[in-house]
Coordinates of C-alpha atoms in Angstrom, one line a residue:
Chain A
N1 CA 0.0 0.0 0.0
A2 CA 1.9 3.1 -1.3
G3 CA -0.5 5.7 0.3
V4 CA 0.2 9.1 -1.3
T5 CA 3.0 9.4 -3.8
Q6 CA 4.5 12.5 -5.4
T7 CA 6.9 13.1 -8.3
P8 CA 9.4 14.5 -8.7
K9 CA 11.2 14.6 -5.3
F10 CA 13.4 17.5 -6.3
Q11 CA 13.2 20.1 -9.1
V12 CA 15.2 23.2 -10.1
L13 CA 13.5 25.6 -12.4
K14 CA 14.6 28.9 -14.0
T15 CA 12.3 31.9 -13.6
G16 CA 9.5 31.7 -16.2
Q17 CA 9.7 28.0 -16.8
S18 CA 6.7 25.8 -16.2
M19 CA 6.2 22.4 -14.6
T20 CA 3.6 20.0 -13.2
L21 CA 3.9 18.3 -9.9
Q22 CA 2.2 14.9 -9.8
C23 CA 0.3 13.3 -7.0
A24 CA -1.5 10.0 -6.7
Q25 CA -3.2 8.2 -3.8
D26 CA -4.3 4.6 -3.7
M27 CA -6.6 4.8 -0.6
N28 CA -9.8 5.6 -2.6
H29 CA -10.1 9.0 -0.9
N30 CA -12.5 11.6 -2.3
S31 CA -10.6 14.7 -1.1
M32 CA -7.1 15.7 -2.1
Y33 CA -5.0 18.8 -1.3
W34 CA -1.9 20.7 -2.3
Y35 CA 0.1 22.6 0.4
R36 CA 3.3 24.6 0.4
Q37 CA 5.7 24.7 3.3
D38 CA 8.2 27.5 3.6
P39 CA 11.1 27.6 6.0
G40 CA 10.0 28.4 9.6
M41 CA 6.3 28.4 8.6
G42 CA 3.5 26.0 8.8
L43 CA 1.6 24.6 5.9
R44 CA -0.5 26.8 3.6
L45 CA -3.2 25.4 1.5
I46 CA -2.9 26.1 -2.3
Y47 CA -5.8 24.2 -3.8
Y48 CA -8.0 21.4 -2.8
S49 CA -10.4 19.0 -4.5
A50 CA -13.4 17.7 -2.5
S51 CA -14.2 15.1 -5.1
E52 CA -13.4 14.1 -8.6
G53 CA -14.3 16.9 -11.0
T54 CA -14.2 19.7 -8.5
T55 CA -11.4 22.0 -7.4
D56 CA -11.4 25.0 -5.1
K57 CA -8.9 27.7 -4.1
G58 CA -7.1 27.6 -0.8
E59 CA -5.2 30.3 1.1
V60 CA -2.5 30.9 -1.5
P61 CA -3.7 30.0 -5.1
N62 CA -2.1 32.7 -7.1
G63 CA 0.4 31.4 -9.7
Y64 CA -0.9 27.9 -9.6
N65 CA -3.4 25.7 -11.4
V66 CA -4.7 22.3 -10.6
S67 CA -6.3 19.3 -12.3
R68 CA -8.2 16.5 -10.7
L69 CA -7.5 14.0 -13.4
N70 CA -9.5 11.2 -11.8
K71 CA -10.2 10.0 -8.3
R72 CA -6.5 8.9 -7.8
E73 CA -4.6 11.8 -9.3
F74 CA -4.4 15.5 -8.5
S75 CA -1.7 17.6 -10.2
L76 CA -0.4 21.1 -9.5
R77 CA 0.9 23.2 -12.3
L78 CA 3.2 26.3 -12.2
E79 CA 2.7 28.1 -15.5
S80 CA 5.5 30.6 -15.1
A81 CA 7.7 29.9 -12.1
A82 CA 8.9 32.7 -9.8
P83 CA 11.5 32.7 -7.1
S84 CA 8.7 33.3 -4.5
Q85 CA 7.5 29.8 -5.4
T86 CA 10.6 28.2 -4.0
S87 CA 9.2 25.9 -1.4
V88 CA 8.4 22.3 -0.4
Y89 CA 5.1 21.1 -1.8
F90 CA 3.0 18.5 -0.2
C91 CA 0.0 16.6 -1.5
A92 CA -2.5 15.0 0.8
S93 CA -5.7 13.0 0.7
S94 CA -8.3 12.7 3.5
V95 CA -10.6 10.2 5.0
P96 CA -14.3 11.2 4.9
P97 CA -16.0 12.6 8.0
P98 CA -16.2 12.0 10.9
S99 CA -12.5 11.0 10.9
Q100 CA -11.3 13.6 8.4
E101 CA -7.6 12.8 9.0
Q102 CA -5.2 13.6 6.2
Y103 CA -2.4 11.5 4.8
F104 CA 0.5 13.3 3.3
G105 CA 3.0 12.5 0.5
P106 CA 6.8 12.8 1.0
G107 CA 6.9 16.2 -0.7
T108 CA 8.6 17.9 -3.7
R109 CA 11.4 20.3 -3.0
L110 CA 11.3 23.0 -5.7
T111 CA 13.9 25.7 -6.2
V112 CA 13.3 28.5 -8.7
T113 CA 16.4 30.5 -9.6
Chain B
G1 CA -12.3 32.2 11.0
D2 CA -10.7 29.2 12.6
S3 CA -7.1 29.4 13.9
V4 CA -4.6 27.3 15.8
T5 CA -1.8 28.8 18.0
Q6 CA 1.2 26.7 19.1
M7 CA 4.1 27.6 21.3
E8 CA 7.1 28.8 19.3
G9 CA 10.2 26.6 19.3
P10 CA 12.6 25.3 19.2
V11 CA 12.1 23.2 22.3
T12 CA 15.3 21.6 23.4
L13 CA 15.2 18.8 26.0
S14 CA 17.5 16.1 27.3
E15 CA 16.6 12.5 26.8
E16 CA 14.0 11.2 29.3
A17 CA 12.7 14.7 30.1
F18 CA 9.0 15.5 30.2
L19 CA 7.6 17.2 27.1
T20 CA 4.7 19.6 26.8
I21 CA 3.9 21.5 23.6
N22 CA 1.0 23.9 24.0
C23 CA -1.8 24.3 21.5
T24 CA -4.9 26.4 21.7
Y25 CA -7.5 27.0 19.1
T26 CA -10.3 29.3 18.0
A27 CA -13.3 27.8 16.2
T28 CA -17.0 27.8 16.3
G29 CA -18.8 24.5 16.9
Y30 CA -17.0 21.3 17.7
P31 CA -13.9 20.7 15.7
S32 CA -11.8 17.6 15.5
L33 CA -8.3 18.1 16.8
F34 CA -5.0 16.5 15.5
W35 CA -1.3 16.4 16.2
Y36 CA 0.9 15.7 13.2
V37 CA 4.7 15.0 13.3
Q38 CA 7.2 15.8 10.6
Y39 CA 10.6 14.0 10.7
P40 CA 13.5 15.6 8.8
G41 CA 13.0 15.4 5.1
E42 CA 9.6 13.7 5.3
G43 CA 6.0 14.5 4.9
L44 CA 3.6 14.9 7.9
Q45 CA 2.3 11.9 9.7
L46 CA -0.8 11.8 11.9
L47 CA 0.4 11.3 15.5
L48 CA -2.9 11.3 17.4
K49 CA -6.4 12.8 17.2
A50 CA -9.5 13.6 19.3
T51 CA -12.9 14.2 17.9
K52 CA -15.0 15.4 20.9
A53 CA -14.5 17.2 24.2
D54 CA -12.7 15.3 26.9
D55 CA -11.4 12.7 24.4
K56 CA -7.8 11.7 24.9
G57 CA -5.7 10.8 21.9
S58 CA -2.6 8.7 22.4
N59 CA 0.1 7.1 20.3
K60 CA 3.8 6.1 20.8
G61 CA 3.8 7.5 24.3
F62 CA 2.3 10.9 23.3
E63 CA -1.0 12.1 24.7
A64 CA -3.3 15.0 24.2
T65 CA -6.7 15.8 25.8
Y66 CA -9.4 17.8 24.0
R67 CA -10.3 20.6 26.5
K68 CA -13.2 22.6 25.3
E69 CA -13.4 24.8 28.3
T70 CA -9.9 26.1 27.7
T71 CA -9.9 25.5 23.9
S72 CA -6.7 23.6 24.2
F73 CA -5.1 20.4 23.0
H74 CA -1.6 20.2 24.6
L75 CA 0.8 17.5 23.5
E76 CA 2.6 15.6 26.3
K77 CA 5.1 12.8 26.6
G78 CA 6.5 11.5 29.9
S79 CA 10.0 10.6 28.6
V80 CA 11.3 11.8 25.3
Q81 CA 13.9 10.1 23.2
V82 CA 16.4 11.4 20.6
S83 CA 14.2 9.8 18.0
D84 CA 11.3 12.1 18.9
S85 CA 13.3 15.1 17.4
A86 CA 10.9 16.5 14.8
V87 CA 8.5 19.3 14.0
Y88 CA 5.1 18.9 15.6
F89 CA 1.9 20.5 14.2
C90 CA -1.4 21.0 15.9
A91 CA -4.4 21.2 13.6
L92 CA -8.2 21.3 13.6
N93 CA -11.0 20.3 11.2
N94 CA -14.2 22.1 11.7
A95 CA -16.9 20.1 9.9
G96 CA -15.4 20.7 6.5
N97 CA -12.8 19.2 4.2
M98 CA -9.9 21.4 5.3
L99 CA -7.4 21.3 8.1
T100 CA -6.2 24.5 9.8
F101 CA -2.6 24.1 11.0
G102 CA -0.6 25.8 13.7
G103 CA 2.8 27.1 12.8
G104 CA 4.7 24.1 14.1
T105 CA 7.0 23.5 17.0
R106 CA 10.5 22.1 16.5
L107 CA 11.6 19.6 19.2
M108 CA 15.2 18.8 19.6
V109 CA 16.2 16.0 22.1
K110 CA 19.8 15.7 23.1
P111 CA 21.4 12.5 24.4

């Protein structure tokens, strides 16, 4: 049981380049999430998807787009990377209510130069 | 809106010391409360949870009690080990799909 997987683990981009971060879960969860974690800070929600076919903005959506490809997969795209997007990105999926606990992937460390 | 406040770190302890990491929250209704742990270079893992007032969550020697009267969910462990060194996050879920996280508290345990 792999849980939540993310690719790539590390990425270096130049300003203006684009890339897509991939996330997949094998726990049959409806809800999936993308967070970013900056040094010395907690996690901030970028986008989430409550179910297949739906996506909603979180706290810091600017500069990002998402796609919920199917129930398993939820991708995050940076169309034109900026140094301010240097961060560690985590994908998560969650158990339905009442439990609501989230399971996290190992993260993608992104550096934009 | 909902919010979670944790004590700022780092918290530095010697092995076998008693640990308390304070967490208080602001939320309407009856949120579920969680503690997550993040080991170096890894994602977050659920450590324990409590879904209603006076519930005690426990795991791996860690405990936290849901105190609605003080809106708190403090994390405790009687005897920490070097392997407990990590960042600990308090979080709440208030009848929705999203977690609200505290800022995290780094724990360093010295041999």
